[in-house]
C-alpha cells in the first residue's frame, strides 16, 4: 500500500487516494463539511437521506436499489457524522473490485457516475425535492432520534454530552432534535441543499486498486456540475479547557430500567491548548491506561477487583477536548463506583503508572493504529477526521508517536483533565424491598 | 496439510484434522497488518444437559457463558486477557447458543499469542472465591441485557417458537440461575466439551499454516477424545403453540420480530446450500429492492433498520425479520401477502439473477476482513462445509429451489410475532 495522495481537484474539493491492490472491494466517500449548529444540523443531516431516495435517472428507491444490485451489490449509504463541532454529511460507497468480477467487468466508472448523479442530480419536481420523500425521511429521522432511549448506555452518554456542553454547539446531536427536523419544509431544504453544495468544503476519499490520476479524472467527470461559490472556510471546533463551574455539576434522571448508568464527563484541560501530534498521542495513551482497554485501571479495578460492573471504560472526543467514563452498575453502588473511578484518576495523577501498564497501553494503541490499514472503512474515517484537523500523518506515523510516549506524559495529561459533569440514569427509588435484600448476595465486598 | 485454491476469488485454504481430533483451518492473507485466530468449541448456552460416563448431568442456565468468563483466570494467579493485551493482542470471547469462541487479533507476536490462546483455553482453573466473585460482573451483564429491548423482542420470539429446546433461554442465564454454578460443574463442562476433538482452530492473516499447525501440536494434548453427547430435550412441537407475544418497555416506537422455525439441512454442503438459498429468498422477498421493502419504506411503516436473516444455532434454524414500526400488525399483514403472492406465482427469475449478483458482491466484501473469514470458517467447520465455496455455489441455485424453500419454511401458518411496545401508550 502506498501512502495517501492528497490533492485539491476543484476549489475546496480535496481528493485523498490510498491506492492498494490488497482489497477485493473499493471504498469511495464524498463528504460535505459544515459547521455544526442547532439551526442547520437537521437540514444538513436530512439531505443525504433524501438524495439516496432517487435521482433523475433512477427516480425511486426501487430503481436505485436495482441499479446498485446490478453493480454487484454496490452499496451507497448516507453518512452523517459529527467530528468535534464540524458536521460531515455525504455518501459512502463500497463495491467489488473489477479483478474479482466475472470477465473483469470494470464497474468503477458506473459507480463514480452514480455517486455524482446522486449528489448533484437528485429526483426533483419543478426543481424542488419531492415533498413526500422529504416528509417520509423526516419521519424516519425523528424515529431515530426518539429511539436513542432504546440503547440505555448510548442514551446516558448522549445525555451527559448534552448537559455538559449545554452552552456549546457540541450539545447539538448529529441529527439535531425532533423539533428541528419537524420544521423542515421541502422548499427550504432544497435551497439549503444548493447552498451547502456551493459553499461547503468537500472531502473525497478513495481506497482501492485504481491509481490517483484515474480517480481524479473520474471524480472530475462525476462532479463536473458541482457549483462553487465563496467557500465557508471558517469551520472549526471551539475547545473549552476548563469545567463550566468550579465544582463538577451533577445531573440525575430516571427511566424504567434495572441497571444504573453512570457517565462522568471530563474536559481534557490545558493539554488541549493547540496540541501537537505528539500531545494528541499522549492523550490517547493516557486514555488507554485509564479506561480504554482491558489492561486499564478502570477495567482492572472497577470491574475485576470490585466486581461492580460488566463495563467501565473511558472514551475520547479529542476534537472537542473531552473524555467520558461510562459504567453500568447496580444503582445503590453509584457512590462506590464513582469514588473508585476518580480514585484511579488521582492515582495516575500521582504518577503510579507502572512500566507494564504503560507498555501494554502503548502496544494496544499502536497495534490498533497499525491495523487500520486492513480496513477501508477505518482508513476512511481516519483520513477524513484527520483532514479536519489538518493532521496528515499516516496511521503508521501515529503508531510511531505512540511508541515514544513516557509515563511522565501520561501523568501530565492525567493532571490536565478536569471533571465537569456527572450524569446518572437509573430506575428510580427501589420499589420491592424484598427483592432488594435478596439480591444483596450478588455483590462481593472485598 | 490439505490445500484448496479458489482462483476466482483469490483465496487459498489449508485444512487438517490433527491426531487429537482438532480441526485446523488456515486462510492466509498476505500483507495484512493484523492476523486473527479463533479457538472455538461446539458448546454454547443451549448445551445444558449432557452425558458424563453413565449419568446425565443437568447444568444451570448460563453455565457455558460463565465458563467463558472464568477461563481467562490462570493458575498462576494472572489473567489471560491482560497477558494477551499486554503482548499487543486484542483478545476477547463470546458465547452463543451453539458455540463458545475465544479469539484475538494481533499485529505482532502472533505465534506467542496463539500459544497463549491455546494454553489458557485448555487450562481450567476455578476456585470457590473466583467463581463467586464473577457473579457481580455477570449479574450486571445480565441486567444490562434485560434492559435492552432488542434482546427482549428476540428472546420472546424464541420462546414463542420453541417449546422445549433450550435455545429459548438467554445464553447468559438469569441472576438466579447463575447462583447455582460451582467450580466442580465448571470443571465437568470443561472436561466434556473443551477437548480438541470438539473444537476447531481457525486462523486468517499473514501467517504460515505450517507454523500454526506446529503450535497446535506443541500446546494441545495429543490424546484423542470422545464425542460429547448433549441432549436438547424432546422433539419440539412442529407448530408454535402461541403466535403472538407482546410486552411494554422504555422504547420510542414498537419493535417487532416475525419468525418461523424450520429443519436445518444435515451437515455438509447441503447445509451451506440451504443457508445461501435462505439468504436469496429473504433478499428477494424482503430485501431493499423488493416491492415489500420499497412500498413499506415509502409508506413509513419500516425503516433502514428492517432486517431479515436465517439464524442457525445448536441444531435449530430460524427465520427472523423485523425492526421498528409504528404499525407492526400492518407490516405482518404485508409480509404474509408477499409470501402468499410468491407462493402462488413463484419467485421472479430476473430478480433472482440480479439478487445473485448482489450476493456475490456481498461475499467478496466479506472476504476483506480476517475476523469475518475466520469466524465463517468456525461456522463451516461445525456445519461440515466450506464457506469459501459460496461464490461458486450461489450461481447454481435455481428458482425452483427458492420456491421449494419458501413453501417448506415460510408458509404463513408458521409465522409468529414478538412485540415490544412503548410504555404508557
PDB file of C-alpha atoms in Angstrom, chain A residues 164-388:
ATOM      1  CA  UNK A 164     -22.123  19.094  29.897  1.00  0.00           C
ATOM      2  CA  UNK A 165     -21.901  21.213  26.741  1.00  0.00           C
ATOM      3  CA  UNK A 166     -25.275  22.934  27.133  1.00  0.00           C
ATOM      4  CA  UNK A 167     -23.671  26.294  26.354  1.00  0.00           C
ATOM      5  CA  UNK A 168     -21.765  24.998  23.320  1.00  0.00           C
ATOM      6  CA  UNK A 169     -22.749  23.883  19.825  1.00  0.00           C
ATOM      7  CA  UNK A 170     -21.361  20.463  20.664  1.00  0.00           C
ATOM      8  CA  UNK A 171     -24.610  19.784  22.529  1.00  0.00           C
ATOM      9  CA  UNK A 172     -26.231  19.549  19.089  1.00  0.00           C
ATOM     10  CA  UNK A 173     -26.518  15.896  18.128  1.00  0.00           C
ATOM     11  CA  UNK A 174     -25.719  14.874  14.563  1.00  0.00           C
ATOM     12  CA  UNK A 175     -29.387  14.683  13.529  1.00  0.00           C
ATOM     13  CA  UNK A 176     -30.453  17.668  15.636  1.00  0.00           C
ATOM     14  CA  UNK A 177     -33.711  17.318  17.566  1.00  0.00           C
ATOM     15  CA  UNK A 178     -37.222  16.135  16.756  1.00  0.00           C
ATOM     16  CA  UNK A 179     -38.286  19.778  16.745  1.00  0.00           C
ATOM     17  CA  UNK A 180     -35.612  20.951  14.305  1.00  0.00           C
ATOM     18  CA  UNK A 181     -36.444  18.037  11.991  1.00  0.00           C
ATOM     19  CA  UNK A 182     -40.121  18.742  12.257  1.00  0.00           C
ATOM     20  CA  UNK A 183     -39.959  22.322  10.976  1.00  0.00           C
ATOM     21  CA  UNK A 184     -38.082  21.434   7.788  1.00  0.00           C
ATOM     22  CA  UNK A 185     -40.037  22.228   4.592  1.00  0.00           C
ATOM     23  CA  UNK A 186     -39.112  20.742   1.241  1.00  0.00           C
ATOM     24  CA  UNK A 187     -38.630  24.124  -0.428  1.00  0.00           C
ATOM     25  CA  UNK A 188     -36.262  25.414   2.256  1.00  0.00           C
ATOM     26  CA  UNK A 189     -34.455  22.120   2.266  1.00  0.00           C
ATOM     27  CA  UNK A 190     -33.852  22.339  -1.492  1.00  0.00           C
ATOM     28  CA  UNK A 191     -32.476  25.856  -1.080  1.00  0.00           C
ATOM     29  CA  UNK A 192     -30.291  24.779   1.790  1.00  0.00           C
ATOM     30  CA  UNK A 193     -29.029  21.865  -0.302  1.00  0.00           C
ATOM     31  CA  UNK A 194     -27.961  24.204  -3.107  1.00  0.00           C
ATOM     32  CA  UNK A 195     -26.274  26.457  -0.587  1.00  0.00           C
ATOM     33  CA  UNK A 196     -24.199  23.787   1.150  1.00  0.00           C
ATOM     34  CA  UNK A 197     -23.327  22.237  -2.201  1.00  0.00           C
ATOM     35  CA  UNK A 198     -21.877  25.564  -3.336  1.00  0.00           C
ATOM     36  CA  UNK A 199     -20.251  26.693  -0.110  1.00  0.00           C
ATOM     37  CA  UNK A 200     -19.028  23.616   1.710  1.00  0.00           C
ATOM     38  CA  UNK A 201     -15.518  22.307   1.558  1.00  0.00           C
ATOM     39  CA  UNK A 202     -15.652  18.729   0.253  1.00  0.00           C
ATOM     40  CA  UNK A 203     -13.531  15.742   1.224  1.00  0.00           C
ATOM     41  CA  UNK A 204     -13.380  12.817  -1.192  1.00  0.00           C
ATOM     42  CA  UNK A 205     -11.714   9.639  -0.039  1.00  0.00           C
ATOM     43  CA  UNK A 206     -10.931   6.619  -2.164  1.00  0.00           C
ATOM     44  CA  UNK A 207      -9.198   3.391  -1.232  1.00  0.00           C
ATOM     45  CA  UNK A 208      -8.726   0.628  -3.781  1.00  0.00           C
ATOM     46  CA  UNK A 209      -6.738  -0.521  -6.763  1.00  0.00           C
ATOM     47  CA  UNK A 210      -7.392   2.479  -9.018  1.00  0.00           C
ATOM     48  CA  UNK A 211      -4.478   4.913  -9.317  1.00  0.00           C
ATOM     49  CA  UNK A 212      -4.811   8.543  -8.158  1.00  0.00           C
ATOM     50  CA  UNK A 213      -4.719  10.003 -11.688  1.00  0.00           C
ATOM     51  CA  UNK A 214      -7.572   7.917 -12.978  1.00  0.00           C
ATOM     52  CA  UNK A 215      -9.580   8.552  -9.831  1.00  0.00           C
ATOM     53  CA  UNK A 216      -9.052  12.287 -10.214  1.00  0.00           C
ATOM     54  CA  UNK A 217     -10.306  12.080 -13.779  1.00  0.00           C
ATOM     55  CA  UNK A 218     -13.351  10.038 -12.803  1.00  0.00           C
ATOM     56  CA  UNK A 219     -14.228  12.424  -9.992  1.00  0.00           C
ATOM     57  CA  UNK A 220     -13.770  15.481 -12.201  1.00  0.00           C
ATOM     58  CA  UNK A 221     -16.273  13.899 -14.601  1.00  0.00           C
ATOM     59  CA  UNK A 222     -18.669  12.893 -11.845  1.00  0.00           C
ATOM     60  CA  UNK A 223     -18.573  16.331 -10.195  1.00  0.00           C
ATOM     61  CA  UNK A 224     -18.298  18.456 -13.346  1.00  0.00           C
ATOM     62  CA  UNK A 225     -21.503  20.307 -12.476  1.00  0.00           C
ATOM     63  CA  UNK A 226     -20.631  20.910  -8.797  1.00  0.00           C
ATOM     64  CA  UNK A 227     -21.419  24.584  -8.141  1.00  0.00           C
ATOM     65  CA  UNK A 228     -18.669  26.515  -6.364  1.00  0.00           C
ATOM     66  CA  UNK A 229     -19.119  29.872  -4.684  1.00  0.00           C
ATOM     67  CA  UNK A 230     -17.262  31.568  -1.888  1.00  0.00           C
ATOM     68  CA  UNK A 231     -16.330  28.756   0.457  1.00  0.00           C
ATOM     69  CA  UNK A 232     -17.077  28.534   4.131  1.00  0.00           C
ATOM     70  CA  UNK A 233     -13.504  28.191   5.344  1.00  0.00           C
ATOM     71  CA  UNK A 234     -14.135  29.280   8.928  1.00  0.00           C
ATOM     72  CA  UNK A 235     -15.087  25.772  10.027  1.00  0.00           C
ATOM     73  CA  UNK A 236     -13.757  24.723  13.373  1.00  0.00           C
ATOM     74  CA  UNK A 237     -14.328  23.480  16.890  1.00  0.00           C
ATOM     75  CA  UNK A 238     -14.336  25.644  19.974  1.00  0.00           C
ATOM     76  CA  UNK A 239     -12.384  23.802  22.653  1.00  0.00           C
ATOM     77  CA  UNK A 240     -13.173  24.743  26.223  1.00  0.00           C
ATOM     78  CA  UNK A 241     -10.285  23.922  28.531  1.00  0.00           C
ATOM     79  CA  UNK A 242     -11.826  24.195  31.996  1.00  0.00           C
ATOM     80  CA  UNK A 243     -15.017  22.996  33.627  1.00  0.00           C
ATOM     81  CA  UNK A 244     -18.146  25.145  33.403  1.00  0.00           C
ATOM     82  CA  UNK A 245     -18.455  25.571  37.169  1.00  0.00           C
ATOM     83  CA  UNK A 246     -15.818  25.395  39.879  1.00  0.00           C
ATOM     84  CA  UNK A 247     -17.279  22.150  41.274  1.00  0.00           C
ATOM     85  CA  UNK A 248     -18.436  19.339  38.997  1.00  0.00           C
ATOM     86  CA  UNK A 249     -22.107  19.621  38.083  1.00  0.00           C
ATOM     87  CA  UNK A 250     -24.388  16.682  38.712  1.00  0.00           C
ATOM     88  CA  UNK A 251     -27.456  15.559  36.776  1.00  0.00           C
ATOM     89  CA  UNK A 252     -29.691  12.625  37.699  1.00  0.00           C
ATOM     90  CA  UNK A 253     -32.550  11.197  35.633  1.00  0.00           C
ATOM     91  CA  UNK A 254     -34.836   8.187  35.803  1.00  0.00           C
ATOM     92  CA  UNK A 255     -36.189   5.753  33.242  1.00  0.00           C
ATOM     93  CA  UNK A 256     -37.697   2.339  33.735  1.00  0.00           C
ATOM     94  CA  UNK A 257     -34.565   0.214  33.859  1.00  0.00           C
ATOM     95  CA  UNK A 258     -32.837  -2.227  36.188  1.00  0.00           C
ATOM     96  CA  UNK A 259     -29.253  -1.121  35.847  1.00  0.00           C
ATOM     97  CA  UNK A 260     -27.883   2.305  36.702  1.00  0.00           C
ATOM     98  CA  UNK A 261     -25.831   4.083  34.042  1.00  0.00           C
ATOM     99  CA  UNK A 262     -23.120   6.365  35.336  1.00  0.00           C
ATOM    100  CA  UNK A 263     -21.307   8.729  32.971  1.00  0.00           C
ATOM    101  CA  UNK A 264     -18.569  11.132  34.054  1.00  0.00           C
ATOM    102  CA  UNK A 265     -17.763  13.923  31.615  1.00  0.00           C
ATOM    103  CA  UNK A 266     -14.294  15.484  31.678  1.00  0.00           C
ATOM    104  CA  UNK A 267     -12.558  18.338  29.874  1.00  0.00           C
ATOM    105  CA  UNK A 268      -9.090  17.335  28.767  1.00  0.00           C
ATOM    106  CA  UNK A 269      -7.883  20.689  30.017  1.00  0.00           C
ATOM    107  CA  UNK A 270      -4.690  22.631  29.291  1.00  0.00           C
ATOM    108  CA  UNK A 271      -3.155  19.877  27.176  1.00  0.00           C
ATOM    109  CA  UNK A 272      -5.720  20.822  24.506  1.00  0.00           C
ATOM    110  CA  UNK A 273      -4.215  24.271  24.062  1.00  0.00           C
ATOM    111  CA  UNK A 274      -3.069  23.968  20.445  1.00  0.00           C
ATOM    112  CA  UNK A 275      -1.919  20.357  20.885  1.00  0.00           C
ATOM    113  CA  UNK A 276       0.848  18.909  18.715  1.00  0.00           C
ATOM    114  CA  UNK A 277       0.563  15.455  17.144  1.00  0.00           C
ATOM    115  CA  UNK A 278       2.825  14.201  19.956  1.00  0.00           C
ATOM    116  CA  UNK A 279       0.479  15.644  22.573  1.00  0.00           C
ATOM    117  CA  UNK A 280      -2.510  14.009  20.866  1.00  0.00           C
ATOM    118  CA  UNK A 281      -0.650  10.701  21.003  1.00  0.00           C
ATOM    119  CA  UNK A 282      -0.019  11.262  24.725  1.00  0.00           C
ATOM    120  CA  UNK A 283      -3.731  11.936  25.280  1.00  0.00           C
ATOM    121  CA  UNK A 284      -4.613   8.673  23.557  1.00  0.00           C
ATOM    122  CA  UNK A 285      -2.090   6.696  25.591  1.00  0.00           C
ATOM    123  CA  UNK A 286      -3.419   8.255  28.786  1.00  0.00           C
ATOM    124  CA  UNK A 287      -6.978   7.225  27.819  1.00  0.00           C
ATOM    125  CA  UNK A 288      -5.807   3.695  27.065  1.00  0.00           C
ATOM    126  CA  UNK A 289      -4.119   3.473  30.506  1.00  0.00           C
ATOM    127  CA  UNK A 290      -7.079   4.936  32.339  1.00  0.00           C
ATOM    128  CA  UNK A 291     -10.082   3.175  30.828  1.00  0.00           C
ATOM    129  CA  UNK A 292      -9.517   2.364  27.178  1.00  0.00           C
ATOM    130  CA  UNK A 293      -8.591  -1.317  27.348  1.00  0.00           C
ATOM    131  CA  UNK A 294      -8.713  -4.481  29.433  1.00  0.00           C
ATOM    132  CA  UNK A 295      -5.344  -3.633  30.975  1.00  0.00           C
ATOM    133  CA  UNK A 296      -6.635  -0.223  32.014  1.00  0.00           C
ATOM    134  CA  UNK A 297      -7.137   0.983  35.568  1.00  0.00           C
ATOM    135  CA  UNK A 298     -10.911   1.122  35.264  1.00  0.00           C
ATOM    136  CA  UNK A 299     -11.275  -2.406  33.868  1.00  0.00           C
ATOM    137  CA  UNK A 300      -8.896  -3.919  36.387  1.00  0.00           C
ATOM    138  CA  UNK A 301     -10.261  -2.133  39.440  1.00  0.00           C
ATOM    139  CA  UNK A 302     -13.894  -1.177  38.952  1.00  0.00           C
ATOM    140  CA  UNK A 303     -14.760  -4.401  37.138  1.00  0.00           C
ATOM    141  CA  UNK A 304     -12.246  -7.093  38.049  1.00  0.00           C
ATOM    142  CA  UNK A 305     -11.231  -6.114  41.598  1.00  0.00           C
ATOM    143  CA  UNK A 306     -14.504  -4.718  42.947  1.00  0.00           C
ATOM    144  CA  UNK A 307     -16.890  -6.686  40.660  1.00  0.00           C
ATOM    145  CA  UNK A 308     -19.037  -3.571  40.452  1.00  0.00           C
ATOM    146  CA  UNK A 309     -19.943  -3.769  36.786  1.00  0.00           C
ATOM    147  CA  UNK A 310     -19.705  -5.509  33.463  1.00  0.00           C
ATOM    148  CA  UNK A 311     -18.227  -2.467  31.767  1.00  0.00           C
ATOM    149  CA  UNK A 312     -16.318   0.597  32.964  1.00  0.00           C
ATOM    150  CA  UNK A 313     -14.467   2.380  30.241  1.00  0.00           C
ATOM    151  CA  UNK A 314     -13.293   5.749  29.073  1.00  0.00           C
ATOM    152  CA  UNK A 315     -13.556   7.219  25.604  1.00  0.00           C
ATOM    153  CA  UNK A 316     -12.209  10.353  23.980  1.00  0.00           C
ATOM    154  CA  UNK A 317     -13.690  13.055  21.795  1.00  0.00           C
ATOM    155  CA  UNK A 318     -10.315  14.555  21.026  1.00  0.00           C
ATOM    156  CA  UNK A 319     -11.593  17.104  18.519  1.00  0.00           C
ATOM    157  CA  UNK A 320     -13.627  18.757  21.253  1.00  0.00           C
ATOM    158  CA  UNK A 321     -11.171  18.015  24.054  1.00  0.00           C
ATOM    159  CA  UNK A 322     -13.498  15.737  26.019  1.00  0.00           C
ATOM    160  CA  UNK A 323     -13.334  12.400  27.770  1.00  0.00           C
ATOM    161  CA  UNK A 324     -16.235  10.318  29.062  1.00  0.00           C
ATOM    162  CA  UNK A 325     -16.176   7.458  31.543  1.00  0.00           C
ATOM    163  CA  UNK A 326     -19.182   5.115  31.366  1.00  0.00           C
ATOM    164  CA  UNK A 327     -20.246   2.259  33.572  1.00  0.00           C
ATOM    165  CA  UNK A 328     -23.328   0.107  34.146  1.00  0.00           C
ATOM    166  CA  UNK A 329     -23.798  -0.604  37.858  1.00  0.00           C
ATOM    167  CA  UNK A 330     -26.326  -1.520  40.495  1.00  0.00           C
ATOM    168  CA  UNK A 331     -27.918   1.839  41.359  1.00  0.00           C
ATOM    169  CA  UNK A 332     -27.010   1.532  45.050  1.00  0.00           C
ATOM    170  CA  UNK A 333     -23.330   1.186  44.113  1.00  0.00           C
ATOM    171  CA  UNK A 334     -23.155   4.576  42.485  1.00  0.00           C
ATOM    172  CA  UNK A 335     -21.063   6.293  45.155  1.00  0.00           C
ATOM    173  CA  UNK A 336     -18.603   3.416  45.467  1.00  0.00           C
ATOM    174  CA  UNK A 337     -18.189   3.254  41.687  1.00  0.00           C
ATOM    175  CA  UNK A 338     -17.775   6.987  41.232  1.00  0.00           C
ATOM    176  CA  UNK A 339     -15.264   7.166  44.077  1.00  0.00           C
ATOM    177  CA  UNK A 340     -13.210   4.337  42.571  1.00  0.00           C
ATOM    178  CA  UNK A 341     -13.287   5.874  39.074  1.00  0.00           C
ATOM    179  CA  UNK A 342     -11.976   9.177  40.459  1.00  0.00           C
ATOM    180  CA  UNK A 343      -9.537   7.445  42.792  1.00  0.00           C
ATOM    181  CA  UNK A 344      -7.915   5.740  39.781  1.00  0.00           C
ATOM    182  CA  UNK A 345      -7.533   9.095  38.050  1.00  0.00           C
ATOM    183  CA  UNK A 346      -5.960  10.576  41.173  1.00  0.00           C
ATOM    184  CA  UNK A 347      -3.607   7.670  41.336  1.00  0.00           C
ATOM    185  CA  UNK A 348      -2.467   8.306  37.737  1.00  0.00           C
ATOM    186  CA  UNK A 349      -2.012  11.963  38.611  1.00  0.00           C
ATOM    187  CA  UNK A 350       0.313  10.888  41.426  1.00  0.00           C
ATOM    188  CA  UNK A 351       2.455   9.043  38.908  1.00  0.00           C
ATOM    189  CA  UNK A 352       1.751   5.455  39.943  1.00  0.00           C
ATOM    190  CA  UNK A 353       1.581   4.115  36.396  1.00  0.00           C
ATOM    191  CA  UNK A 354       3.803   1.031  36.115  1.00  0.00           C
ATOM    192  CA  UNK A 355       6.053   0.188  33.173  1.00  0.00           C
ATOM    193  CA  UNK A 356       3.901  -2.862  32.451  1.00  0.00           C
ATOM    194  CA  UNK A 357       0.762  -0.770  32.295  1.00  0.00           C
ATOM    195  CA  UNK A 358       2.384   1.784  30.029  1.00  0.00           C
ATOM    196  CA  UNK A 359       3.822  -0.820  27.679  1.00  0.00           C
ATOM    197  CA  UNK A 360       0.509  -2.670  27.476  1.00  0.00           C
ATOM    198  CA  UNK A 361      -1.355   0.544  26.665  1.00  0.00           C
ATOM    199  CA  UNK A 362       1.158   1.594  24.032  1.00  0.00           C
ATOM    200  CA  UNK A 363       1.197  -1.857  22.441  1.00  0.00           C
ATOM    201  CA  UNK A 364      -2.540  -1.994  22.236  1.00  0.00           C
ATOM    202  CA  UNK A 365      -2.853   1.510  20.817  1.00  0.00           C
ATOM    203  CA  UNK A 366      -0.046   1.309  18.292  1.00  0.00           C
ATOM    204  CA  UNK A 367      -1.358  -2.069  17.211  1.00  0.00           C
ATOM    205  CA  UNK A 368      -4.785  -0.514  16.660  1.00  0.00           C
ATOM    206  CA  UNK A 369      -3.184   2.185  14.505  1.00  0.00           C
ATOM    207  CA  UNK A 370      -1.136  -0.322  12.534  1.00  0.00           C
ATOM    208  CA  UNK A 371      -4.146  -2.496  11.800  1.00  0.00           C
ATOM    209  CA  UNK A 372      -6.156   0.435  10.415  1.00  0.00           C
ATOM    210  CA  UNK A 373      -4.696  -0.357   7.023  1.00  0.00           C
ATOM    211  CA  UNK A 374      -6.591  -3.651   6.932  1.00  0.00           C
ATOM    212  CA  UNK A 375      -9.963  -1.937   6.787  1.00  0.00           C
ATOM    213  CA  UNK A 376     -11.067   0.552   4.164  1.00  0.00           C
ATOM    214  CA  UNK A 377     -13.842   1.843   6.401  1.00  0.00           C
ATOM    215  CA  UNK A 378     -11.382   2.512   9.220  1.00  0.00           C
ATOM    216  CA  UNK A 379      -8.963   4.253   6.842  1.00  0.00           C
ATOM    217  CA  UNK A 380     -11.776   6.383   5.501  1.00  0.00           C
ATOM    218  CA  UNK A 381     -12.809   7.728   8.879  1.00  0.00           C
ATOM    219  CA  UNK A 382      -9.176   8.107   9.980  1.00  0.00           C
ATOM    220  CA  UNK A 383      -8.231  10.241   6.974  1.00  0.00           C
ATOM    221  CA  UNK A 384     -11.439  12.274   6.854  1.00  0.00           C
ATOM    222  CA  UNK A 385     -11.174  13.036  10.599  1.00  0.00           C
ATOM    223  CA  UNK A 386      -7.515  13.929  10.339  1.00  0.00           C
ATOM    224  CA  UNK A 387      -8.106  16.144   7.331  1.00  0.00           C
ATOM    225  CA  UNK A 388     -10.387  18.243   9.545  1.00  0.00           C
TER     226      UNK A 388
END
